mmCIF file of N, CA, C and O in Angstrom:
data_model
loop_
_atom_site.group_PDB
_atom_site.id
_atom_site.type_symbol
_atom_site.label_atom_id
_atom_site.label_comp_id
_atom_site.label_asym_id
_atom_site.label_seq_id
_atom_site.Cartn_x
_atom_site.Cartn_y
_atom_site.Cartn_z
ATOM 1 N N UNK Z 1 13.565 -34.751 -1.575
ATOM 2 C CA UNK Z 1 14.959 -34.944 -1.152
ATOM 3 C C UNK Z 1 15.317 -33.866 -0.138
ATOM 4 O O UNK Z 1 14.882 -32.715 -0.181
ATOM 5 N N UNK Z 2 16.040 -34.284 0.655
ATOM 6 C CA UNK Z 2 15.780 -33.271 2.179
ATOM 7 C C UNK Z 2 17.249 -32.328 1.651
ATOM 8 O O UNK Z 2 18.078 -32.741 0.841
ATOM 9 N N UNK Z 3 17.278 -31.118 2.286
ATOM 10 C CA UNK Z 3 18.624 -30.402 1.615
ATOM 11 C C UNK Z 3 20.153 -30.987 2.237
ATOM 12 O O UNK Z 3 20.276 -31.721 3.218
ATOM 13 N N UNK Z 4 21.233 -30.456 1.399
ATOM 14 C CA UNK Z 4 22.362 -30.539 2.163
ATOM 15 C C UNK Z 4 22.724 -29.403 2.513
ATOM 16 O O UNK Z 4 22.169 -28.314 2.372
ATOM 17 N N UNK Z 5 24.169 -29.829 3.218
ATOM 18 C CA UNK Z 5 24.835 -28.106 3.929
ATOM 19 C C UNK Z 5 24.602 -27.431 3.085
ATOM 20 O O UNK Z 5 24.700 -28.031 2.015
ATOM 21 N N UNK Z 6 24.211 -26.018 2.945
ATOM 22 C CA UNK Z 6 24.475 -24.978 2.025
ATOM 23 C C UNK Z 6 25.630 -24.809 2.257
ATOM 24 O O UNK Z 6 26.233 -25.160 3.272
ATOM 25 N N UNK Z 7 26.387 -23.789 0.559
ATOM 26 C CA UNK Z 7 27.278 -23.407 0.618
ATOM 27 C C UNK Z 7 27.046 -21.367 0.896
ATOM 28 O O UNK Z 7 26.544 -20.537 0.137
ATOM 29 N N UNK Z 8 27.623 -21.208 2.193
ATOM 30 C CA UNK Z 8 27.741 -19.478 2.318
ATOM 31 C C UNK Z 8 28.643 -18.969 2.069
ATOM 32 O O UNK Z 8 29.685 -19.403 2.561
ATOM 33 N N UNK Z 9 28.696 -17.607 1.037
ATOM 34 C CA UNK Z 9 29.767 -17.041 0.852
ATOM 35 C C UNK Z 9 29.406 -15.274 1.731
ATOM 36 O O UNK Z 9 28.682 -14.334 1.405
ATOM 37 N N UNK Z 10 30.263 -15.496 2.832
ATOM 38 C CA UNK Z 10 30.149 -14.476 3.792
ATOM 39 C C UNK Z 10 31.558 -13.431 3.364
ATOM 40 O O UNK Z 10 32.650 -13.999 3.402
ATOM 41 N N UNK Z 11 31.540 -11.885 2.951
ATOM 42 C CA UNK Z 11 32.678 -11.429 3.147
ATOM 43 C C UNK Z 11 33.396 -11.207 4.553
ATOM 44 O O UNK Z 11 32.565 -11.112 5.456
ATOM 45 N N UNK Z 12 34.660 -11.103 4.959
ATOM 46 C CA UNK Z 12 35.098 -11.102 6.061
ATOM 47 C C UNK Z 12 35.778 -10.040 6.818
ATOM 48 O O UNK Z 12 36.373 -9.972 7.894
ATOM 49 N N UNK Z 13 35.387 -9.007 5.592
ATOM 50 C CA UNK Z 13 35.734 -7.324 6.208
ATOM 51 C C UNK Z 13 34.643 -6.931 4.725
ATOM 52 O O UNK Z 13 34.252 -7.450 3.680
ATOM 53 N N UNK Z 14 34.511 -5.565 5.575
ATOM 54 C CA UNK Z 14 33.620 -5.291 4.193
ATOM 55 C C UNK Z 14 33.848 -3.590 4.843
ATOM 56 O O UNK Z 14 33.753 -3.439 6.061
ATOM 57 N N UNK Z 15 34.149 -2.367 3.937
ATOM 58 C CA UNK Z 15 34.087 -1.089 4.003
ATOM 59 C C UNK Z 15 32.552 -0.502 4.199
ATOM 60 O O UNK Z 15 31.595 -0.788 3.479
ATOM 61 N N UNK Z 16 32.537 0.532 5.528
ATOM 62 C CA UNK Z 16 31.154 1.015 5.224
ATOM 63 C C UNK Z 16 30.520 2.104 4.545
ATOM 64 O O UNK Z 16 31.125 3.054 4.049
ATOM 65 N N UNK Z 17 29.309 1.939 4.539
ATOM 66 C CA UNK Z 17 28.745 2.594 3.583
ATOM 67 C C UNK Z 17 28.788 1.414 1.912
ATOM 68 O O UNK Z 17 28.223 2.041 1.016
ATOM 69 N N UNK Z 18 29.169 0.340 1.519
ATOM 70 C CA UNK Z 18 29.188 -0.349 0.939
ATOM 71 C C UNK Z 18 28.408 -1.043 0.137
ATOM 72 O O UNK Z 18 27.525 -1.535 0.838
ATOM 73 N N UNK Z 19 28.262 -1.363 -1.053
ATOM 74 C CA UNK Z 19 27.128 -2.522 -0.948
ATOM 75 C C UNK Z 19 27.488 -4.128 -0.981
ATOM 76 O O UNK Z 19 28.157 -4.631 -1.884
ATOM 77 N N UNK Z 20 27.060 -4.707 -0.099
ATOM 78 C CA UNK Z 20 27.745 -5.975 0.245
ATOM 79 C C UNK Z 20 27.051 -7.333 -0.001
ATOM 80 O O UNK Z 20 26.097 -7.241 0.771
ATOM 81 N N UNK Z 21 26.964 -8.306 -0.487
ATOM 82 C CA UNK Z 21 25.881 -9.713 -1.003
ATOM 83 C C UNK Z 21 26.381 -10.647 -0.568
ATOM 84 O O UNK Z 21 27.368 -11.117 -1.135
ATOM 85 N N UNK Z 22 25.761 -11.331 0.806
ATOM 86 C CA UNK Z 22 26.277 -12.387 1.192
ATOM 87 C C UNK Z 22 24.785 -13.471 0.415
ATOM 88 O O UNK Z 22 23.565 -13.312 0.389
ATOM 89 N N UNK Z 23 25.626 -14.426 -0.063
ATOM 90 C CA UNK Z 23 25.097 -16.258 -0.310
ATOM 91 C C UNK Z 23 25.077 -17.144 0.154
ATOM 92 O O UNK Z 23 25.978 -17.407 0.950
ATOM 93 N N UNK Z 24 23.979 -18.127 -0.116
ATOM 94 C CA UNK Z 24 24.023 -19.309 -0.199
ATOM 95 C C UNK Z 24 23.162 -19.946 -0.678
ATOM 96 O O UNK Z 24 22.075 -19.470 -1.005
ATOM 97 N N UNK Z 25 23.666 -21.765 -0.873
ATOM 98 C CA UNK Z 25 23.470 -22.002 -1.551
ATOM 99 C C UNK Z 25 23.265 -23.655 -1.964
ATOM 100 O O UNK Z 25 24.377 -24.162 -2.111
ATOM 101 N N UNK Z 26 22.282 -24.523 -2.164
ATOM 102 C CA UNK Z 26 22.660 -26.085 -1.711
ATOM 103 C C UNK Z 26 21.485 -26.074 -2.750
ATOM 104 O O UNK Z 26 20.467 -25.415 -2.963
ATOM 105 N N UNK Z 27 22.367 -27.487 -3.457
ATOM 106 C CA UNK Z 27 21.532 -27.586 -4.855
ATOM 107 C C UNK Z 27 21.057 -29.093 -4.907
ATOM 108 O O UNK Z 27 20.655 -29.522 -5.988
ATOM 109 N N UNK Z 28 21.082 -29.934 -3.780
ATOM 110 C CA UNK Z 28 20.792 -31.493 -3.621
ATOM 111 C C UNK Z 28 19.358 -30.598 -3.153
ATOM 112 O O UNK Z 28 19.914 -29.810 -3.918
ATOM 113 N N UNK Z 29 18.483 -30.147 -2.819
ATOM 114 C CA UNK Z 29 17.169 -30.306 -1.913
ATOM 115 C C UNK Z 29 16.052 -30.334 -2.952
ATOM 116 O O UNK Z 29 16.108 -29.383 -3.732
ATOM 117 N N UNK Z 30 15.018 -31.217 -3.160
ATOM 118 C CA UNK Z 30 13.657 -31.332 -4.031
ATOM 119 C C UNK Z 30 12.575 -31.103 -3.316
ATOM 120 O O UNK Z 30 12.904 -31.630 -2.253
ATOM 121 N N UNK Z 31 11.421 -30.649 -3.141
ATOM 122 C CA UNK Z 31 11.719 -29.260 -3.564
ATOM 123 C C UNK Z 31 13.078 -28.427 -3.412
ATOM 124 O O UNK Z 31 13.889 -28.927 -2.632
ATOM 125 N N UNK Z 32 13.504 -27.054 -4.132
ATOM 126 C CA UNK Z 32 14.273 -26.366 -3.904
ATOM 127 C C UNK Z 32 14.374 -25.699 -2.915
ATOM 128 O O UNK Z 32 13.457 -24.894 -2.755
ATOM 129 N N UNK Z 33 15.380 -25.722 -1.947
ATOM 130 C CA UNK Z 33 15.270 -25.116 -0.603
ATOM 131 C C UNK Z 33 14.342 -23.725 -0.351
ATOM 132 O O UNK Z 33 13.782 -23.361 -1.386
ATOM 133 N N UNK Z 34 14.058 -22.828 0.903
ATOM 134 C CA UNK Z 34 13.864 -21.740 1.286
ATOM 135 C C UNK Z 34 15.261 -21.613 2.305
ATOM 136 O O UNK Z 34 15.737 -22.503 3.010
ATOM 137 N N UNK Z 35 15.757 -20.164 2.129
ATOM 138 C CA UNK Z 35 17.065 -19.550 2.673
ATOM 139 C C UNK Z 35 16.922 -18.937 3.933
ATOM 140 O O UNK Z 35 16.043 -18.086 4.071
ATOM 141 N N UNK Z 36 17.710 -19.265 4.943
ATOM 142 C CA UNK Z 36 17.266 -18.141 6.151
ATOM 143 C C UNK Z 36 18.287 -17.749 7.133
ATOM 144 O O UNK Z 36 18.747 -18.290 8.139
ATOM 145 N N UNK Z 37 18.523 -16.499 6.449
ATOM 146 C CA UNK Z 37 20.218 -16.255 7.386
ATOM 147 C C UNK Z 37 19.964 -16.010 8.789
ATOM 148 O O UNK Z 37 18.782 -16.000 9.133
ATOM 149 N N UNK Z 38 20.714 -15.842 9.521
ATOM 150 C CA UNK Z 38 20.578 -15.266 10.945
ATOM 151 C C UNK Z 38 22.081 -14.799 11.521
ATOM 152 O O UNK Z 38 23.193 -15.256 11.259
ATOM 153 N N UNK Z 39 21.689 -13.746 12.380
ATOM 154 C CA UNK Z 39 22.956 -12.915 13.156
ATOM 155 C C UNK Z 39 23.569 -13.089 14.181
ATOM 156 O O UNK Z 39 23.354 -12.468 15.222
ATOM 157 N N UNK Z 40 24.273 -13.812 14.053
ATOM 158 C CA UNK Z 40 24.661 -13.792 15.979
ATOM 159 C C UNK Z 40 23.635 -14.523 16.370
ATOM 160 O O UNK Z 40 23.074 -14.247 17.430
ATOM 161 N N UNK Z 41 23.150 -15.743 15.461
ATOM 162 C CA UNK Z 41 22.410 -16.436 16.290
ATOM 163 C C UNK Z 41 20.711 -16.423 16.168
ATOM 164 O O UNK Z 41 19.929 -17.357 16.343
ATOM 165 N N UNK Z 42 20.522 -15.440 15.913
ATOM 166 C CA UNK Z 42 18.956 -14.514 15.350
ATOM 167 C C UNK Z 42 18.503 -14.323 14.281
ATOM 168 O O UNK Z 42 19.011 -13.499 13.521
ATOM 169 N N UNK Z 43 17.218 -15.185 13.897
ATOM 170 C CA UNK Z 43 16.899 -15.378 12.452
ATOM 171 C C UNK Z 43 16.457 -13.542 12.125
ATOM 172 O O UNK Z 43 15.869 -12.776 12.889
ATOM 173 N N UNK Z 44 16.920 -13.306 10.925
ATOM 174 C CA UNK Z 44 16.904 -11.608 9.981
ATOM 175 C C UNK Z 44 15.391 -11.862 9.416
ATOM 176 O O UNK Z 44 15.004 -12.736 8.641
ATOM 177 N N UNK Z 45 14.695 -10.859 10.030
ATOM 178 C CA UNK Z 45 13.447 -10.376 9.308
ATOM 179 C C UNK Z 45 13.694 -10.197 7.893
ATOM 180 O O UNK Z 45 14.626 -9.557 7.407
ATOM 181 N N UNK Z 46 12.555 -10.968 7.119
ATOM 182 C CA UNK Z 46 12.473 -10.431 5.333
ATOM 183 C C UNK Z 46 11.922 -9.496 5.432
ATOM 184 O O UNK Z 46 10.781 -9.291 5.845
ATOM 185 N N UNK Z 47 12.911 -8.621 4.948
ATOM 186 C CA UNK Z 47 11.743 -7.009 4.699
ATOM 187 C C UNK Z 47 10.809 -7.020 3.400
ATOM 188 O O UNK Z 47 10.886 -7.426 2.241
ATOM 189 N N UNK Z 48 9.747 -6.259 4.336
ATOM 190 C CA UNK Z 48 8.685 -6.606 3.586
ATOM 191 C C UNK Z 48 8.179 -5.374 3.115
ATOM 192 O O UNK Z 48 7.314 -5.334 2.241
ATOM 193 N N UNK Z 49 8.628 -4.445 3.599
ATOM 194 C CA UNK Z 49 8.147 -2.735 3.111
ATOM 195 C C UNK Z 49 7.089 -2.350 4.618
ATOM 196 O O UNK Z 49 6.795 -1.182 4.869
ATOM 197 N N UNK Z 50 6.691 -3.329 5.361
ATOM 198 C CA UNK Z 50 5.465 -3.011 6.171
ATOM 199 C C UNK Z 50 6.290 -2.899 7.261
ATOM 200 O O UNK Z 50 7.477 -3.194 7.400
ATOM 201 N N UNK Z 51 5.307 -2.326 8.178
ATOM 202 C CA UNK Z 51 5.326 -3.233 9.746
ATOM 203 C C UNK Z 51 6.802 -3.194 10.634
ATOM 204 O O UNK Z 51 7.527 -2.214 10.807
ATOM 205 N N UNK Z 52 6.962 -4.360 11.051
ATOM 206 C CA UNK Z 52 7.972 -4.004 12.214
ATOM 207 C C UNK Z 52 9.529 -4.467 11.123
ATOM 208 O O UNK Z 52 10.556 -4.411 11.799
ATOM 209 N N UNK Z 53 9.696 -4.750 10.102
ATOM 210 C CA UNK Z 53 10.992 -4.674 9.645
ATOM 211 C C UNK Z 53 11.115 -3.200 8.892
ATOM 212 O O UNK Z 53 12.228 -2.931 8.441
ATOM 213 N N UNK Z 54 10.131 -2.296 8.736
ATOM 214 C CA UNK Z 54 10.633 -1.012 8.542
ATOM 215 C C UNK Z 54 10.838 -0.340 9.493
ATOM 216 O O UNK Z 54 11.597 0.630 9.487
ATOM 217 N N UNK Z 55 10.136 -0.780 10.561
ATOM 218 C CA UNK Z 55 9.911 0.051 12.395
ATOM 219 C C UNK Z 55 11.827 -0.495 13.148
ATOM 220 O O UNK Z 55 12.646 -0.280 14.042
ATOM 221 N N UNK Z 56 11.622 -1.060 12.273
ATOM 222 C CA UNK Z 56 13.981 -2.034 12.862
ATOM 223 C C UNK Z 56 14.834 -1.010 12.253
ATOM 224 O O UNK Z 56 15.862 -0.673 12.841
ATOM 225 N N UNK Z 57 14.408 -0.317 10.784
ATOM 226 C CA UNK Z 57 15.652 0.116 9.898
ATOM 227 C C UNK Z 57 16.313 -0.392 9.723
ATOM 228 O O UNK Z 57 17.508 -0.240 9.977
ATOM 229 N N UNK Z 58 15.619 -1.445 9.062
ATOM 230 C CA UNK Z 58 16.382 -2.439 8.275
ATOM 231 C C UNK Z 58 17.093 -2.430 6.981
ATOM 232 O O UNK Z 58 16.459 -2.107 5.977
ATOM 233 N N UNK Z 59 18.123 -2.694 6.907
ATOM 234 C CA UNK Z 59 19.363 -1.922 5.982
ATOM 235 C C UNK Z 59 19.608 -2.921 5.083
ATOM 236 O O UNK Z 59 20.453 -2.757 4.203
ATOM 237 N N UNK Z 60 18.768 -4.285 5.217
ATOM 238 C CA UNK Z 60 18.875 -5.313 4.055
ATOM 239 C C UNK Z 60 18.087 -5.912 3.340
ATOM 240 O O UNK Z 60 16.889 -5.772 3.586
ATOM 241 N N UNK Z 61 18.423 -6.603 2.443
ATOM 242 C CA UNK Z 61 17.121 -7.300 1.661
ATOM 243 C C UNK Z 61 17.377 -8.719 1.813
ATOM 244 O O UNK Z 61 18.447 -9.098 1.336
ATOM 245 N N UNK Z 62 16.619 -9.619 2.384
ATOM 246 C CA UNK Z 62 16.650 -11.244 2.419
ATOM 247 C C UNK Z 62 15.692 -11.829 1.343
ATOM 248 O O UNK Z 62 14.507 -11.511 1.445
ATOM 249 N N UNK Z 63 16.008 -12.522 0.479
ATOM 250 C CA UNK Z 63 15.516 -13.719 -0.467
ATOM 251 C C UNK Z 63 15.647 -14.665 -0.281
ATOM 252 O O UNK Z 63 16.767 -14.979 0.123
ATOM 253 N N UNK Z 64 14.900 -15.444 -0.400
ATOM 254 C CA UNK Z 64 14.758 -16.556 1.049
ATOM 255 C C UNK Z 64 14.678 -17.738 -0.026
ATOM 256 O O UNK Z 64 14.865 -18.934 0.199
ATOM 257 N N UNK Z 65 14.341 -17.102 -1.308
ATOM 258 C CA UNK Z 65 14.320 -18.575 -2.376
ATOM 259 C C UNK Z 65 15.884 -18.501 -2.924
ATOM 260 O O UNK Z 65 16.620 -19.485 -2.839
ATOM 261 N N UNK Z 66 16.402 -17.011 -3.599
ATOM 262 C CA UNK Z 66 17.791 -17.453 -4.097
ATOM 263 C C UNK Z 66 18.723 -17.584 -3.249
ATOM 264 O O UNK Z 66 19.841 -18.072 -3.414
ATOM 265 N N UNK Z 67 17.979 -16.878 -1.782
ATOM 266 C CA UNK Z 67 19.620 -17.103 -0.484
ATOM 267 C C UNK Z 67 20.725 -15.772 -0.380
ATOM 268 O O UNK Z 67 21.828 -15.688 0.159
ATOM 269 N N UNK Z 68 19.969 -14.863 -1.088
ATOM 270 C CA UNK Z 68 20.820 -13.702 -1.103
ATOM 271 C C UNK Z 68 20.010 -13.144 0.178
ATOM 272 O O UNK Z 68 18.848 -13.248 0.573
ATOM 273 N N UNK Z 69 21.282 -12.447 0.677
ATOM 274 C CA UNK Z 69 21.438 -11.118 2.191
ATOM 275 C C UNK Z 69 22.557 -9.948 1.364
ATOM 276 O O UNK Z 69 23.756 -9.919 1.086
ATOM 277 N N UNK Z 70 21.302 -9.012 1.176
ATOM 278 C CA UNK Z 70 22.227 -7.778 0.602
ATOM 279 C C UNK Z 70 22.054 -6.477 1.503
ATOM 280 O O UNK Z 70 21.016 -6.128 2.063
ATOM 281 N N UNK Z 71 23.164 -5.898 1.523
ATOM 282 C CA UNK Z 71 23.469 -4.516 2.585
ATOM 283 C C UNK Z 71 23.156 -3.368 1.275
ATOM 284 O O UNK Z 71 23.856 -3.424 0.263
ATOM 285 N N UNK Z 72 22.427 -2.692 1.361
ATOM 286 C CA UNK Z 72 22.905 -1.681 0.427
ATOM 287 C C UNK Z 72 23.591 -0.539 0.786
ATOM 288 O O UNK Z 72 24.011 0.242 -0.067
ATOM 289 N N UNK Z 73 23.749 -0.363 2.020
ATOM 290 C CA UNK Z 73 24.760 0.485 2.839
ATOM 291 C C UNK Z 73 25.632 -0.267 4.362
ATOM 292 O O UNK Z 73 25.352 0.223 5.455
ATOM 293 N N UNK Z 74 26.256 -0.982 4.318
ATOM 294 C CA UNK Z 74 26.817 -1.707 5.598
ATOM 295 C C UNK Z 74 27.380 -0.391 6.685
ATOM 296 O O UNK Z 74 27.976 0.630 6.342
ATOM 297 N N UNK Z 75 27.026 -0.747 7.884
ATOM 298 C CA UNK Z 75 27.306 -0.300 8.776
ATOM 299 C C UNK Z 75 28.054 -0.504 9.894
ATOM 300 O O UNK Z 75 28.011 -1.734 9.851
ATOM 301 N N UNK Z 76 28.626 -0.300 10.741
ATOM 302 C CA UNK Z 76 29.591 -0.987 11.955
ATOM 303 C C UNK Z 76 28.381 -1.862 12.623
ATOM 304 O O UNK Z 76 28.814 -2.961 12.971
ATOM 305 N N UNK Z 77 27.057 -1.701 12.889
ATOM 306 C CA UNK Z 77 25.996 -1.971 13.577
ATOM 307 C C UNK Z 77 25.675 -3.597 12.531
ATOM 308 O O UNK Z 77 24.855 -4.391 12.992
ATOM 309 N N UNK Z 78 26.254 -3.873 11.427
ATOM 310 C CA UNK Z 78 26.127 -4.872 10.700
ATOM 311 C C UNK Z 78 27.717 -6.001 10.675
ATOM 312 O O UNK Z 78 28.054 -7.031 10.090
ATOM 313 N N UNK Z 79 28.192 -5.261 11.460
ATOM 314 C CA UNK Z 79 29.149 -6.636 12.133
ATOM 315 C C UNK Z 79 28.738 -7.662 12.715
ATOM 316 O O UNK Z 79 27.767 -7.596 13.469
ATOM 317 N N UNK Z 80 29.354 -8.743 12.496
ATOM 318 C CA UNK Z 80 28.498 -9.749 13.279
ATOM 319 C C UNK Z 80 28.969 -11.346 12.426
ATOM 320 O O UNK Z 80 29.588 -11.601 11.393
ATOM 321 N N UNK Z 81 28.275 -12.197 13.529
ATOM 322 C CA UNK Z 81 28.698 -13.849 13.011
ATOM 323 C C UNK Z 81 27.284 -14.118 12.039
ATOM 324 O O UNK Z 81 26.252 -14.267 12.693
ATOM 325 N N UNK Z 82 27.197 -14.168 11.001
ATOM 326 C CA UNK Z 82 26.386 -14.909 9.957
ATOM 327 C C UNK Z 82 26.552 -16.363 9.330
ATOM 328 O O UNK Z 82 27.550 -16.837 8.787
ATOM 329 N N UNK Z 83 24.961 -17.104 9.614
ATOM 330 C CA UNK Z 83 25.205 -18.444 8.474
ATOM 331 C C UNK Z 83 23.955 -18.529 8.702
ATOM 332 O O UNK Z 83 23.254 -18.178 9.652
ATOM 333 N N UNK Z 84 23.607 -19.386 7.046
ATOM 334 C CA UNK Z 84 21.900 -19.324 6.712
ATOM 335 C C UNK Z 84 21.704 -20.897 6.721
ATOM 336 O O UNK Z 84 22.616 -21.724 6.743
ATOM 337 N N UNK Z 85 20.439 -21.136 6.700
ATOM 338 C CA UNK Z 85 19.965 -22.447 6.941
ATOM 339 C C UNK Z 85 19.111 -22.515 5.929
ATOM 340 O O UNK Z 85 18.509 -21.505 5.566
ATOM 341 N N UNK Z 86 18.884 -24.091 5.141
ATOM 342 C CA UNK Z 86 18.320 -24.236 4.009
ATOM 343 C C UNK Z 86 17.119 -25.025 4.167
ATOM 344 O O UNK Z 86 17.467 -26.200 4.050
ATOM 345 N N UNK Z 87 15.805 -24.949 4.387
ATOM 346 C CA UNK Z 87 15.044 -26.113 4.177
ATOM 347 C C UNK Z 87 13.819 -25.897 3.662
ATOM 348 O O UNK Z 87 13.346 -24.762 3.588
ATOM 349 N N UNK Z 88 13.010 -27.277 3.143
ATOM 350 C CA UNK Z 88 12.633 -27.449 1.955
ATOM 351 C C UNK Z 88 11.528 -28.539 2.488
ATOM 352 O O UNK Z 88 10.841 -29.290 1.796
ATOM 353 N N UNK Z 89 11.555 -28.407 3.944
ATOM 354 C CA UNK Z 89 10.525 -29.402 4.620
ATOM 355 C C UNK Z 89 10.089 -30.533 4.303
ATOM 356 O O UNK Z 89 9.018 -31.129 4.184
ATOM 357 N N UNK Z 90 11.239 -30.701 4.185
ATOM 358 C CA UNK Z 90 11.792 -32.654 3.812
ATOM 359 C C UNK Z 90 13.033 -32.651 4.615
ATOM 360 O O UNK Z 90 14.010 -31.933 4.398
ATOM 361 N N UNK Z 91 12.849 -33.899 5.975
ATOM 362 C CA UNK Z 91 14.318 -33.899 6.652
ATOM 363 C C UNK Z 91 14.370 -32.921 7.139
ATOM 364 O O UNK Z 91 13.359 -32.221 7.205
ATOM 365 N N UNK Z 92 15.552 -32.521 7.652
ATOM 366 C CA UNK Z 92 16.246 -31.761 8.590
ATOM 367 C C UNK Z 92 16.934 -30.457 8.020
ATOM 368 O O UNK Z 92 17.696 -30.567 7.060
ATOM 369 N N UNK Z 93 16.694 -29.286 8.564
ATOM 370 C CA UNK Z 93 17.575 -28.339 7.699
ATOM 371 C C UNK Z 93 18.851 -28.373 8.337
ATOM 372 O O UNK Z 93 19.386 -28.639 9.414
ATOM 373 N N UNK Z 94 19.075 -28.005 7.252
ATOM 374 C CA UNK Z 94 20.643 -28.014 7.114
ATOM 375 C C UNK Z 94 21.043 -26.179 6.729
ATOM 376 O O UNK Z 94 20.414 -25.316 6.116
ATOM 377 N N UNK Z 95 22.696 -26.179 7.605
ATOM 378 C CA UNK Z 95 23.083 -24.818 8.205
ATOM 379 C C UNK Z 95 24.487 -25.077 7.899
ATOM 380 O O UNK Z 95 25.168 -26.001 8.345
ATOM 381 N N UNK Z 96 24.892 -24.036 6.979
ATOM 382 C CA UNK Z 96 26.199 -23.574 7.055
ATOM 383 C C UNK Z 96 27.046 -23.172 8.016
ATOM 384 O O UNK Z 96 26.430 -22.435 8.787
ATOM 385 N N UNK Z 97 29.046 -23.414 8.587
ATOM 386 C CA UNK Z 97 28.983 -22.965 9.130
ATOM 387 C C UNK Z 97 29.212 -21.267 9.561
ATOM 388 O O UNK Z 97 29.360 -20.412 8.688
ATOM 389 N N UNK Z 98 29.214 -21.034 10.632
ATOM 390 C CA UNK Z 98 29.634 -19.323 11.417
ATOM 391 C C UNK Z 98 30.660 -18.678 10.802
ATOM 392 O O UNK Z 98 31.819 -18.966 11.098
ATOM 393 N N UNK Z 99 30.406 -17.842 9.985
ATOM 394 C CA UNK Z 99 31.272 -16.568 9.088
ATOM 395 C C UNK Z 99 31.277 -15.333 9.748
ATOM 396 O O UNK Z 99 30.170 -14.817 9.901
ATOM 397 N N UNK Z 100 32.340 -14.682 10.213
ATOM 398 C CA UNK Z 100 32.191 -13.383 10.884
ATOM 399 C C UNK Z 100 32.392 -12.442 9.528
ATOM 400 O O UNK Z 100 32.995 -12.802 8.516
ATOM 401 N N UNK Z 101 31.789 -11.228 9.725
ATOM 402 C CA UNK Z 101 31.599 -10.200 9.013
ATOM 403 C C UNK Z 101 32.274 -8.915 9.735
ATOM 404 O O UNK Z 101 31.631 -8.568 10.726
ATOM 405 N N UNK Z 102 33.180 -8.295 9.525
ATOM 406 C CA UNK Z 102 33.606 -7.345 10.435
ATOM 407 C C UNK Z 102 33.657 -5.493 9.214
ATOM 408 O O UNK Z 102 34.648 -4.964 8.710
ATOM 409 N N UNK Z 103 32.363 -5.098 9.161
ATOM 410 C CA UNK Z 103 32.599 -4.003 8.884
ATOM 411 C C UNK Z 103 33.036 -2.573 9.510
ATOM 412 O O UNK Z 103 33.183 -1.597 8.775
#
Protein backbone atom coordinates (compact mmCIF):
# COMPACT_ATOMS: atom_id res chain seq x y z
CA UNK A 1 0.00 0.00 0.00
CA UNK A 2 1.78 3.15 -1.22
CA UNK A 3 1.93 5.90 1.78
CA UNK A 4 -0.28 8.90 2.44
CA UNK A 5 0.53 12.60 3.34
CA UNK A 6 2.39 12.33 6.50
CA UNK A 7 1.34 14.10 9.35
CA UNK A 8 4.44 16.83 10.57
CA UNK A 9 4.48 18.31 13.73
CA UNK A 10 7.05 21.22 13.19
CA UNK A 11 7.49 23.77 16.26
CA UNK A 12 7.19 27.35 15.04
CA UNK A 13 9.57 29.24 17.37
CA UNK A 14 11.68 27.24 19.43
CA UNK A 15 14.36 28.96 22.22
CA UNK A 16 18.07 28.29 21.66
CA UNK A 17 20.15 26.13 23.08
CA UNK A 18 16.90 23.86 23.43
CA UNK A 19 15.98 20.48 22.90
CA UNK A 20 13.50 20.41 20.15
CA UNK A 21 11.54 16.99 18.27
CA UNK A 22 10.09 17.62 15.17
CA UNK A 23 7.53 14.51 13.62
CA UNK A 24 6.03 12.71 11.39
CA UNK A 25 3.99 10.56 10.62
CA UNK A 26 1.49 8.42 8.06
CA UNK A 27 0.08 5.23 9.15
CA UNK A 28 -1.89 4.02 5.68
CA UNK A 29 1.74 2.81 4.01
CA UNK A 30 2.47 -1.36 3.89
CA UNK A 31 5.30 -1.76 4.18
CA UNK A 32 5.71 0.93 6.94
CA UNK A 33 7.07 4.03 5.54
CA UNK A 34 10.98 5.32 5.72
CA UNK A 35 11.05 9.24 6.98
CA UNK A 36 13.07 11.92 5.30
CA UNK A 37 13.02 15.47 6.41
CA UNK A 38 14.67 18.17 4.47
CA UNK A 39 15.62 22.03 4.96
CA UNK A 40 14.86 24.62 2.87
CA UNK A 41 14.44 22.22 0.37
CA UNK A 42 17.63 19.84 1.15
CA UNK A 43 17.33 16.33 2.15
CA UNK A 44 19.24 16.22 6.23
CA UNK A 45 22.03 13.75 6.40
CA UNK A 46 21.29 10.69 9.02
CA UNK A 47 24.00 11.00 11.31
CA UNK A 48 25.81 8.26 11.43
CA UNK A 49 28.77 8.97 13.92
CA UNK A 50 31.21 8.71 10.66
CA UNK A 51 32.29 10.63 7.84
CA UNK A 52 30.92 13.73 6.36
CA UNK A 53 27.75 14.18 8.80
CA UNK A 54 30.25 14.57 11.68
CA UNK A 55 32.71 16.68 9.23
CA UNK A 56 28.87 19.18 8.90
CA UNK A 57 28.43 19.42 12.89
CA UNK A 58 25.62 18.10 12.80
CA UNK A 59 23.42 19.11 15.73
CA UNK A 60 20.65 16.42 14.99
CA UNK A 61 19.51 13.03 15.04
CA UNK A 62 17.21 11.73 11.98
CA UNK A 63 15.18 8.34 12.30
CA UNK A 64 14.09 7.67 9.26
CA UNK A 65 11.79 4.62 10.46
CA UNK A 66 9.92 6.54 13.47
CA UNK A 67 10.22 10.12 11.56
CA UNK A 68 11.74 11.83 14.42
CA UNK A 69 14.29 15.13 13.70
CA UNK A 70 15.70 15.96 17.11
CA UNK A 71 17.93 19.18 17.96
CA UNK A 72 19.62 18.51 21.08
CA UNK A 73 20.83 22.05 21.15
CA UNK A 74 18.88 24.38 18.43
CA UNK A 75 20.63 27.10 17.06
CA UNK A 76 19.77 30.39 14.99
CA UNK A 77 21.79 28.37 12.10
CA UNK A 78 18.68 25.75 12.55
CA UNK A 79 16.02 28.17 11.36
CA UNK A 80 14.55 27.26 8.46
CA UNK A 81 11.39 25.79 6.28
CA UNK A 82 11.05 21.94 7.20
CA UNK A 83 8.74 18.96 5.83
CA UNK A 84 9.56 15.21 5.60
CA UNK A 85 8.57 12.83 2.98
CA UNK A 86 7.33 9.27 3.58
CA UNK A 87 8.04 6.32 1.33
CA UNK A 88 7.83 2.79 1.44
CA UNK A 89 8.58 2.12 -2.35
CA UNK A 90 5.20 1.42 -3.29
CA UNK A 91 3.68 4.48 -5.37
CA UNK A 92 4.67 7.78 -4.94
CA UNK A 93 6.03 9.44 -1.83
CA UNK A 94 4.20 11.44 -0.26
CA UNK A 95 5.36 15.00 1.58
CA UNK A 96 3.97 17.03 4.14
CA UNK A 97 3.38 20.49 3.82
CA UNK A 98 6.35 23.60 4.49
CA UNK A 99 6.58 24.40 8.36
CA UNK A 100 8.89 27.26 9.21
CA UNK A 101 10.94 26.86 12.31
CA UNK A 102 12.23 30.16 13.57
CA UNK A 103 14.75 29.71 16.40
Amino acid sequence: VAPTIPVCEVPSSAMTGTVVQLSCKETEGSPPSQYQWYKNGVALLEKTGTGSARAANITYTMNKKSGTLMFNTVTKNDTGEYFCEASNGIGLSQKCSVKRMQV
